[in-house]
């Protein structure tokens, strides 16, 4: 099984202008993401950018990049164009790694590709981890997912799902068991479906929850979910996030700097 990693990168960002080019230890953030993705089993890692400056920065660091239109409404639309440019179609597997996830674990990328390859009838895959904190469970900024017995997504929501009827009759004071799942924003696609996705009508549920993946379920397609106990590293949405990630990267030992035990 082979797969391609596509990394959408958009220069404009309301909370962090020029985010893909933000400096992380002397390297643009999108390049950091690509370097992590190259540690996975992906056959190819390509940045799909909306500005030539991103393409130039990637190529200067040995990262493959292509230029897409600026007017795409979503990252999925951008990746659909990238699939066309790269000639990907049919059953080819593509993993969408967000361009603001410089600490993405390569094993999570592999798992997202693997679960899609295994799950017949699914056109997409994603990942989730158990929630162990009530505040996280009730936060609308934390997207939850519930699955069927085969590990396929039934629904995604910003609301606390599943609702523990008996345990939370007087308000949410605990977590249902088994533990609810927090959605991790990484996606695998069959390239043929990814190229078709922009033509699907937006669903009312997608508009209500502001969750693009609900369009897939609305149109009767299946999404396989890989469940992991490992939480992903923090992404970068704000200047404060950028400072935090810089500190985490500085705290990591340089390769080969650890002494061998006697």
PDB file of C-alpha atoms in Angstrom:
ATOM      1  CA  UNK A   1       0.000   0.000   0.000  1.00  0.00           C
ATOM      2  CA  UNK A   2       1.408   3.354  -1.047  1.00  0.00           C
ATOM      3  CA  UNK A   3       0.051   6.817  -0.343  1.00  0.00           C
ATOM      4  CA  UNK A   4       0.763  10.488  -0.932  1.00  0.00           C
ATOM      5  CA  UNK A   5       0.757  13.229   1.712  1.00  0.00           C
ATOM      6  CA  UNK A   6      -0.705  16.543   0.575  1.00  0.00           C
ATOM      7  CA  UNK A   7      -0.232  19.630   2.753  1.00  0.00           C
ATOM      8  CA  UNK A   8      -2.545  22.576   1.984  1.00  0.00           C
ATOM      9  CA  UNK A   9      -0.929  25.945   2.687  1.00  0.00           C
ATOM     10  CA  UNK A  10      -2.702  29.306   2.466  1.00  0.00           C
ATOM     11  CA  UNK A  11      -0.724  32.518   2.970  1.00  0.00           C
ATOM     12  CA  UNK A  12      -3.580  34.617   4.351  1.00  0.00           C
ATOM     13  CA  UNK A  13      -4.546  34.009   7.973  1.00  0.00           C
ATOM     14  CA  UNK A  14      -6.663  36.295  10.147  1.00  0.00           C
ATOM     15  CA  UNK A  15      -4.992  35.401  13.442  1.00  0.00           C
ATOM     16  CA  UNK A  16      -1.462  34.755  12.171  1.00  0.00           C
ATOM     17  CA  UNK A  17      -0.537  36.444   8.857  1.00  0.00           C
ATOM     18  CA  UNK A  18       1.863  34.517   6.588  1.00  0.00           C
ATOM     19  CA  UNK A  19       1.475  31.509   8.855  1.00  0.00           C
ATOM     20  CA  UNK A  20       3.032  28.882   6.517  1.00  0.00           C
ATOM     21  CA  UNK A  21       6.256  30.925   6.439  1.00  0.00           C
ATOM     22  CA  UNK A  22       6.447  31.533  10.201  1.00  0.00           C
ATOM     23  CA  UNK A  23       9.965  30.832  11.455  1.00  0.00           C
ATOM     24  CA  UNK A  24      10.492  27.693  13.536  1.00  0.00           C
ATOM     25  CA  UNK A  25      14.165  27.352  14.365  1.00  0.00           C
ATOM     26  CA  UNK A  26      15.252  28.898  11.083  1.00  0.00           C
ATOM     27  CA  UNK A  27      12.850  26.827   8.981  1.00  0.00           C
ATOM     28  CA  UNK A  28       9.404  27.869   7.640  1.00  0.00           C
ATOM     29  CA  UNK A  29       6.581  26.127   9.472  1.00  0.00           C
ATOM     30  CA  UNK A  30       5.204  24.422   6.359  1.00  0.00           C
ATOM     31  CA  UNK A  31       8.655  22.949   5.731  1.00  0.00           C
ATOM     32  CA  UNK A  32       8.688  21.606   9.305  1.00  0.00           C
ATOM     33  CA  UNK A  33       5.361  19.918   8.610  1.00  0.00           C
ATOM     34  CA  UNK A  34       6.684  18.390   5.386  1.00  0.00           C
ATOM     35  CA  UNK A  35       9.821  17.148   7.143  1.00  0.00           C
ATOM     36  CA  UNK A  36       7.666  15.356   9.711  1.00  0.00           C
ATOM     37  CA  UNK A  37       5.503  13.882   6.953  1.00  0.00           C
ATOM     38  CA  UNK A  38       8.602  12.567   5.178  1.00  0.00           C
ATOM     39  CA  UNK A  39       9.294  10.424   8.262  1.00  0.00           C
ATOM     40  CA  UNK A  40       6.073   8.509   7.541  1.00  0.00           C
ATOM     41  CA  UNK A  41       5.789   5.721   4.958  1.00  0.00           C
ATOM     42  CA  UNK A  42       4.423   8.157   2.359  1.00  0.00           C
ATOM     43  CA  UNK A  43       5.758   7.610  -1.129  1.00  0.00           C
ATOM     44  CA  UNK A  44       5.504  11.329  -1.835  1.00  0.00           C
ATOM     45  CA  UNK A  45       5.000  14.529   0.198  1.00  0.00           C
ATOM     46  CA  UNK A  46       3.721  17.601  -1.649  1.00  0.00           C
ATOM     47  CA  UNK A  47       2.731  21.079  -0.401  1.00  0.00           C
ATOM     48  CA  UNK A  48      -0.285  22.570  -2.213  1.00  0.00           C
ATOM     49  CA  UNK A  49       0.149  26.337  -1.859  1.00  0.00           C
ATOM     50  CA  UNK A  50      -1.865  29.377  -2.878  1.00  0.00           C
ATOM     51  CA  UNK A  51       1.125  31.716  -3.203  1.00  0.00           C
ATOM     52  CA  UNK A  52       4.430  31.529  -5.055  1.00  0.00           C
ATOM     53  CA  UNK A  53       6.351  32.603  -1.945  1.00  0.00           C
ATOM     54  CA  UNK A  54       5.348  29.358  -0.225  1.00  0.00           C
ATOM     55  CA  UNK A  55       6.350  27.303  -3.235  1.00  0.00           C
ATOM     56  CA  UNK A  56       9.758  29.009  -3.383  1.00  0.00           C
ATOM     57  CA  UNK A  57      10.353  28.529   0.354  1.00  0.00           C
ATOM     58  CA  UNK A  58       9.525  24.828   0.107  1.00  0.00           C
ATOM     59  CA  UNK A  59      11.706  24.186  -2.911  1.00  0.00           C
ATOM     60  CA  UNK A  60      14.600  26.041  -1.255  1.00  0.00           C
ATOM     61  CA  UNK A  61      14.475  23.393   1.494  1.00  0.00           C
ATOM     62  CA  UNK A  62      14.066  20.411  -0.818  1.00  0.00           C
ATOM     63  CA  UNK A  63      10.300  20.070  -0.350  1.00  0.00           C
ATOM     64  CA  UNK A  64       8.099  19.402  -3.393  1.00  0.00           C
ATOM     65  CA  UNK A  65       5.411  22.068  -3.820  1.00  0.00           C
ATOM     66  CA  UNK A  66       2.877  23.139  -6.427  1.00  0.00           C
ATOM     67  CA  UNK A  67       0.867  26.311  -6.932  1.00  0.00           C
ATOM     68  CA  UNK A  68      -2.944  26.152  -6.759  1.00  0.00           C
ATOM     69  CA  UNK A  69      -5.640  28.776  -7.267  1.00  0.00           C
ATOM     70  CA  UNK A  70      -6.129  31.413  -4.571  1.00  0.00           C
ATOM     71  CA  UNK A  71      -9.943  31.324  -4.636  1.00  0.00           C
ATOM     72  CA  UNK A  72     -10.534  27.856  -3.143  1.00  0.00           C
ATOM     73  CA  UNK A  73     -13.152  27.961  -0.386  1.00  0.00           C
ATOM     74  CA  UNK A  74     -11.649  25.095   1.642  1.00  0.00           C
ATOM     75  CA  UNK A  75      -8.489  23.075   2.026  1.00  0.00           C
ATOM     76  CA  UNK A  76     -10.289  20.086   0.493  1.00  0.00           C
ATOM     77  CA  UNK A  77     -10.962  22.119  -2.663  1.00  0.00           C
ATOM     78  CA  UNK A  78      -7.260  22.992  -2.825  1.00  0.00           C
ATOM     79  CA  UNK A  79      -6.271  19.346  -2.465  1.00  0.00           C
ATOM     80  CA  UNK A  80      -8.743  18.325  -5.158  1.00  0.00           C
ATOM     81  CA  UNK A  81      -6.894  20.618  -7.582  1.00  0.00           C
ATOM     82  CA  UNK A  82      -3.567  19.200  -6.377  1.00  0.00           C
ATOM     83  CA  UNK A  83      -4.821  15.677  -7.162  1.00  0.00           C
ATOM     84  CA  UNK A  84      -5.622  16.787 -10.690  1.00  0.00           C
ATOM     85  CA  UNK A  85      -2.193  18.380 -11.149  1.00  0.00           C
ATOM     86  CA  UNK A  86      -0.455  15.250  -9.843  1.00  0.00           C
ATOM     87  CA  UNK A  87      -2.624  12.872 -11.854  1.00  0.00           C
ATOM     88  CA  UNK A  88      -3.976  11.084  -8.751  1.00  0.00           C
ATOM     89  CA  UNK A  89      -7.321   9.380  -9.159  1.00  0.00           C
ATOM     90  CA  UNK A  90      -9.408   6.329  -8.354  1.00  0.00           C
ATOM     91  CA  UNK A  91      -8.176   4.280  -5.434  1.00  0.00           C
ATOM     92  CA  UNK A  92      -4.959   6.233  -4.847  1.00  0.00           C
ATOM     93  CA  UNK A  93      -4.720   7.142  -1.154  1.00  0.00           C
ATOM     94  CA  UNK A  94      -4.032  10.713  -0.099  1.00  0.00           C
ATOM     95  CA  UNK A  95      -3.446  11.865   3.481  1.00  0.00           C
ATOM     96  CA  UNK A  96      -4.220  15.508   4.214  1.00  0.00           C
ATOM     97  CA  UNK A  97      -1.782  16.855   6.818  1.00  0.00           C
ATOM     98  CA  UNK A  98      -2.576  20.403   7.913  1.00  0.00           C
ATOM     99  CA  UNK A  99       0.135  22.967   7.227  1.00  0.00           C
ATOM    100  CA  UNK A 100       0.016  24.264  10.807  1.00  0.00           C
ATOM    101  CA  UNK A 101       0.855  20.948  12.517  1.00  0.00           C
ATOM    102  CA  UNK A 102       4.681  20.992  12.777  1.00  0.00           C
ATOM    103  CA  UNK A 103       4.642  18.417  15.583  1.00  0.00           C
ATOM    104  CA  UNK A 104       2.505  15.848  13.733  1.00  0.00           C
ATOM    105  CA  UNK A 105       3.549  12.294  14.532  1.00  0.00           C
ATOM    106  CA  UNK A 106       4.579  10.301  11.424  1.00  0.00           C
ATOM    107  CA  UNK A 107       2.947   7.179  12.911  1.00  0.00           C
ATOM    108  CA  UNK A 108      -0.418   8.966  12.951  1.00  0.00           C
ATOM    109  CA  UNK A 109      -0.069   9.707   9.244  1.00  0.00           C
ATOM    110  CA  UNK A 110       0.668   6.042   8.551  1.00  0.00           C
ATOM    111  CA  UNK A 111      -2.291   4.931  10.672  1.00  0.00           C
ATOM    112  CA  UNK A 112      -4.677   7.226   8.818  1.00  0.00           C
ATOM    113  CA  UNK A 113      -3.594   5.692   5.493  1.00  0.00           C
ATOM    114  CA  UNK A 114      -3.686   2.138   6.873  1.00  0.00           C
ATOM    115  CA  UNK A 115      -7.221   2.344   8.279  1.00  0.00           C
ATOM    116  CA  UNK A 116      -8.572   3.662   4.961  1.00  0.00           C
ATOM    117  CA  UNK A 117      -6.804   0.883   3.070  1.00  0.00           C
ATOM    118  CA  UNK A 118      -8.365  -1.735   5.377  1.00  0.00           C
ATOM    119  CA  UNK A 119     -11.932  -0.405   5.529  1.00  0.00           C
ATOM    120  CA  UNK A 120     -13.754  -1.453   2.394  1.00  0.00           C
ATOM    121  CA  UNK A 121     -16.580   0.895   1.491  1.00  0.00           C
ATOM    122  CA  UNK A 122     -15.006   3.942   3.178  1.00  0.00           C
ATOM    123  CA  UNK A 123     -13.967   6.890   1.027  1.00  0.00           C
ATOM    124  CA  UNK A 124     -12.255   8.766   3.855  1.00  0.00           C
ATOM    125  CA  UNK A 125     -10.453   8.187   7.134  1.00  0.00           C
ATOM    126  CA  UNK A 126      -9.552  10.268  10.153  1.00  0.00           C
ATOM    127  CA  UNK A 127      -8.387   9.826  13.749  1.00  0.00           C
ATOM    128  CA  UNK A 128      -9.556  10.366  17.319  1.00  0.00           C
ATOM    129  CA  UNK A 129      -8.376   9.903  20.897  1.00  0.00           C
ATOM    130  CA  UNK A 130     -10.289   9.307  24.187  1.00  0.00           C
ATOM    131  CA  UNK A 131     -11.362  12.356  26.199  1.00  0.00           C
ATOM    132  CA  UNK A 132     -10.519  12.240  29.918  1.00  0.00           C
ATOM    133  CA  UNK A 133     -11.469  15.789  30.933  1.00  0.00           C
ATOM    134  CA  UNK A 134     -15.002  17.123  31.433  1.00  0.00           C
ATOM    135  CA  UNK A 135     -14.039  20.665  30.386  1.00  0.00           C
ATOM    136  CA  UNK A 136     -12.742  19.307  27.096  1.00  0.00           C
ATOM    137  CA  UNK A 137     -15.881  17.244  26.624  1.00  0.00           C
ATOM    138  CA  UNK A 138     -18.228  20.228  26.941  1.00  0.00           C
ATOM    139  CA  UNK A 139     -16.095  22.708  24.973  1.00  0.00           C
ATOM    140  CA  UNK A 140     -17.557  23.678  21.564  1.00  0.00           C
ATOM    141  CA  UNK A 141     -13.983  24.163  20.361  1.00  0.00           C
ATOM    142  CA  UNK A 142     -13.353  20.436  20.788  1.00  0.00           C
ATOM    143  CA  UNK A 143     -14.936  18.335  18.041  1.00  0.00           C
ATOM    144  CA  UNK A 144     -16.280  14.965  19.161  1.00  0.00           C
ATOM    145  CA  UNK A 145     -17.003  11.865  17.060  1.00  0.00           C
ATOM    146  CA  UNK A 146     -19.089   8.755  17.704  1.00  0.00           C
ATOM    147  CA  UNK A 147     -18.482   5.527  15.767  1.00  0.00           C
ATOM    148  CA  UNK A 148     -20.278   2.306  14.929  1.00  0.00           C
ATOM    149  CA  UNK A 149     -18.989  -1.136  15.921  1.00  0.00           C
ATOM    150  CA  UNK A 150     -16.833  -1.309  12.784  1.00  0.00           C
ATOM    151  CA  UNK A 151     -15.026   1.936  13.666  1.00  0.00           C
ATOM    152  CA  UNK A 152     -16.823   4.091  11.110  1.00  0.00           C
ATOM    153  CA  UNK A 153     -17.975   7.604  12.011  1.00  0.00           C
ATOM    154  CA  UNK A 154     -21.665   8.026  12.781  1.00  0.00           C
ATOM    155  CA  UNK A 155     -21.533  11.743  13.579  1.00  0.00           C
ATOM    156  CA  UNK A 156     -19.187  14.614  14.412  1.00  0.00           C
ATOM    157  CA  UNK A 157     -20.284  17.434  16.707  1.00  0.00           C
ATOM    158  CA  UNK A 158     -19.120  20.353  18.803  1.00  0.00           C
ATOM    159  CA  UNK A 159     -21.703  19.277  21.371  1.00  0.00           C
ATOM    160  CA  UNK A 160     -20.906  16.693  24.073  1.00  0.00           C
ATOM    161  CA  UNK A 161     -21.722  13.348  22.439  1.00  0.00           C
ATOM    162  CA  UNK A 162     -22.707  10.726  23.369  1.00  0.00           C
ATOM    163  CA  UNK A 163     -25.028  12.230  25.957  1.00  0.00           C
ATOM    164  CA  UNK A 164     -24.941  10.337  29.271  1.00  0.00           C
ATOM    165  CA  UNK A 165     -28.658  10.419  30.073  1.00  0.00           C
ATOM    166  CA  UNK A 166     -28.548   8.918  33.560  1.00  0.00           C
ATOM    167  CA  UNK A 167     -25.186  10.266  34.680  1.00  0.00           C
ATOM    168  CA  UNK A 168     -25.776  13.838  33.528  1.00  0.00           C
ATOM    169  CA  UNK A 169     -29.423  14.291  34.422  1.00  0.00           C
ATOM    170  CA  UNK A 170     -28.546  17.317  36.589  1.00  0.00           C
ATOM    171  CA  UNK A 171     -25.787  18.673  34.339  1.00  0.00           C
ATOM    172  CA  UNK A 172     -22.493  17.373  33.015  1.00  0.00           C
ATOM    173  CA  UNK A 173     -20.416  16.278  35.980  1.00  0.00           C
ATOM    174  CA  UNK A 174     -18.720  13.200  34.555  1.00  0.00           C
ATOM    175  CA  UNK A 175     -17.840  11.384  31.368  1.00  0.00           C
ATOM    176  CA  UNK A 176     -19.772   8.519  29.769  1.00  0.00           C
ATOM    177  CA  UNK A 177     -18.121   5.121  29.439  1.00  0.00           C
ATOM    178  CA  UNK A 178     -16.523   4.057  27.248  1.00  0.00           C
ATOM    179  CA  UNK A 179     -14.761   7.396  27.023  1.00  0.00           C
ATOM    180  CA  UNK A 180     -15.986   9.854  24.382  1.00  0.00           C
ATOM    181  CA  UNK A 181     -13.680  10.548  21.462  1.00  0.00           C
ATOM    182  CA  UNK A 182     -12.025  13.798  20.439  1.00  0.00           C
ATOM    183  CA  UNK A 183     -11.618  14.184  16.704  1.00  0.00           C
ATOM    184  CA  UNK A 184      -8.072  14.767  15.414  1.00  0.00           C
ATOM    185  CA  UNK A 185      -7.951  16.918  12.263  1.00  0.00           C
ATOM    186  CA  UNK A 186      -6.104  14.599   9.901  1.00  0.00           C
ATOM    187  CA  UNK A 187      -7.824  12.997   6.906  1.00  0.00           C
ATOM    188  CA  UNK A 188      -7.186  10.214   4.445  1.00  0.00           C
ATOM    189  CA  UNK A 189      -9.028  10.092   1.110  1.00  0.00           C
ATOM    190  CA  UNK A 190      -9.331   7.974  -1.941  1.00  0.00           C
ATOM    191  CA  UNK A 191      -8.180  10.480  -4.551  1.00  0.00           C
ATOM    192  CA  UNK A 192     -11.171   9.813  -6.766  1.00  0.00           C
ATOM    193  CA  UNK A 193     -13.533  10.864  -3.979  1.00  0.00           C
ATOM    194  CA  UNK A 194     -11.381  13.865  -3.060  1.00  0.00           C
ATOM    195  CA  UNK A 195     -11.629  15.126  -6.637  1.00  0.00           C
ATOM    196  CA  UNK A 196     -15.427  14.656  -6.484  1.00  0.00           C
ATOM    197  CA  UNK A 197     -15.878  16.224  -3.049  1.00  0.00           C
ATOM    198  CA  UNK A 198     -16.042  19.904  -4.145  1.00  0.00           C
ATOM    199  CA  UNK A 199     -19.024  19.085  -6.396  1.00  0.00           C
ATOM    200  CA  UNK A 200     -21.087  17.751  -3.461  1.00  0.00           C
ATOM    201  CA  UNK A 201     -23.705  20.152  -2.142  1.00  0.00           C
ATOM    202  CA  UNK A 202     -23.063  21.542   1.324  1.00  0.00           C
ATOM    203  CA  UNK A 203     -25.268  19.887   3.939  1.00  0.00           C
ATOM    204  CA  UNK A 204     -27.422  21.737   6.511  1.00  0.00           C
ATOM    205  CA  UNK A 205     -25.570  19.879   9.289  1.00  0.00           C
ATOM    206  CA  UNK A 206     -22.226  21.067   7.948  1.00  0.00           C
ATOM    207  CA  UNK A 207     -23.453  24.657   7.968  1.00  0.00           C
ATOM    208  CA  UNK A 208     -24.869  24.351  11.498  1.00  0.00           C
ATOM    209  CA  UNK A 209     -21.815  22.723  13.110  1.00  0.00           C
ATOM    210  CA  UNK A 210     -19.236  24.356  10.788  1.00  0.00           C
ATOM    211  CA  UNK A 211     -17.705  20.922  10.196  1.00  0.00           C
ATOM    212  CA  UNK A 212     -16.856  20.067   6.602  1.00  0.00           C
ATOM    213  CA  UNK A 213     -16.676  16.309   7.223  1.00  0.00           C
ATOM    214  CA  UNK A 214     -20.428  16.218   7.876  1.00  0.00           C
ATOM    215  CA  UNK A 215     -20.946  16.791   4.139  1.00  0.00           C
ATOM    216  CA  UNK A 216     -19.448  13.353   3.549  1.00  0.00           C
ATOM    217  CA  UNK A 217     -21.840  11.612   5.968  1.00  0.00           C
ATOM    218  CA  UNK A 218     -24.810  13.646   4.698  1.00  0.00           C
ATOM    219  CA  UNK A 219     -24.259  12.251   1.203  1.00  0.00           C
ATOM    220  CA  UNK A 220     -24.174   8.665   2.488  1.00  0.00           C
ATOM    221  CA  UNK A 221     -20.435   8.066   2.342  1.00  0.00           C
ATOM    222  CA  UNK A 222     -18.385   6.349   5.066  1.00  0.00           C
ATOM    223  CA  UNK A 223     -15.439   7.645   7.123  1.00  0.00           C
ATOM    224  CA  UNK A 224     -13.137   5.170   8.903  1.00  0.00           C
ATOM    225  CA  UNK A 225     -11.785   6.321  12.284  1.00  0.00           C
ATOM    226  CA  UNK A 226      -8.412   5.322  13.747  1.00  0.00           C
ATOM    227  CA  UNK A 227      -8.535   5.536  17.563  1.00  0.00           C
ATOM    228  CA  UNK A 228      -5.267   6.198  19.352  1.00  0.00           C
ATOM    229  CA  UNK A 229      -4.398   6.788  23.000  1.00  0.00           C
ATOM    230  CA  UNK A 230      -1.760   9.357  22.007  1.00  0.00           C
ATOM    231  CA  UNK A 231      -2.689  13.027  21.904  1.00  0.00           C
ATOM    232  CA  UNK A 232      -1.311  15.018  18.966  1.00  0.00           C
ATOM    233  CA  UNK A 233       1.165  17.835  19.536  1.00  0.00           C
ATOM    234  CA  UNK A 234      -0.245  21.390  19.543  1.00  0.00           C
ATOM    235  CA  UNK A 235      -1.021  23.071  16.245  1.00  0.00           C
ATOM    236  CA  UNK A 236      -0.415  26.736  15.415  1.00  0.00           C
ATOM    237  CA  UNK A 237      -3.428  29.033  15.057  1.00  0.00           C
ATOM    238  CA  UNK A 238      -2.315  32.150  16.963  1.00  0.00           C
ATOM    239  CA  UNK A 239       0.905  34.027  17.817  1.00  0.00           C
ATOM    240  CA  UNK A 240       0.707  32.451  21.281  1.00  0.00           C
ATOM    241  CA  UNK A 241       0.592  28.974  19.733  1.00  0.00           C
ATOM    242  CA  UNK A 242       3.662  29.850  17.679  1.00  0.00           C
ATOM    243  CA  UNK A 243       5.627  30.817  20.796  1.00  0.00           C
ATOM    244  CA  UNK A 244       4.589  27.587  22.500  1.00  0.00           C
ATOM    245  CA  UNK A 245       5.672  25.385  19.595  1.00  0.00           C
ATOM    246  CA  UNK A 246       8.988  27.240  19.332  1.00  0.00           C
ATOM    247  CA  UNK A 247       9.629  26.501  23.002  1.00  0.00           C
ATOM    248  CA  UNK A 248       8.756  22.823  22.554  1.00  0.00           C
ATOM    249  CA  UNK A 249      11.109  22.511  19.579  1.00  0.00           C
ATOM    250  CA  UNK A 250      13.935  24.238  21.474  1.00  0.00           C
ATOM    251  CA  UNK A 251      13.473  21.825  24.376  1.00  0.00           C
ATOM    252  CA  UNK A 252      13.949  18.793  22.147  1.00  0.00           C
ATOM    253  CA  UNK A 253      17.454  17.310  22.136  1.00  0.00           C
ATOM    254  CA  UNK A 254      19.343  17.609  18.871  1.00  0.00           C
ATOM    255  CA  UNK A 255      19.704  14.335  16.910  1.00  0.00           C
ATOM    256  CA  UNK A 256      22.646  12.367  18.227  1.00  0.00           C
ATOM    257  CA  UNK A 257      23.071  14.613  21.276  1.00  0.00           C
ATOM    258  CA  UNK A 258      21.909  11.998  23.776  1.00  0.00           C
ATOM    259  CA  UNK A 259      24.715  10.014  25.331  1.00  0.00           C
ATOM    260  CA  UNK A 260      24.596   6.269  25.074  1.00  0.00           C
ATOM    261  CA  UNK A 261      24.118   4.372  28.287  1.00  0.00           C
ATOM    262  CA  UNK A 262      27.093   2.320  29.464  1.00  0.00           C
TER     263      UNK A 262
END
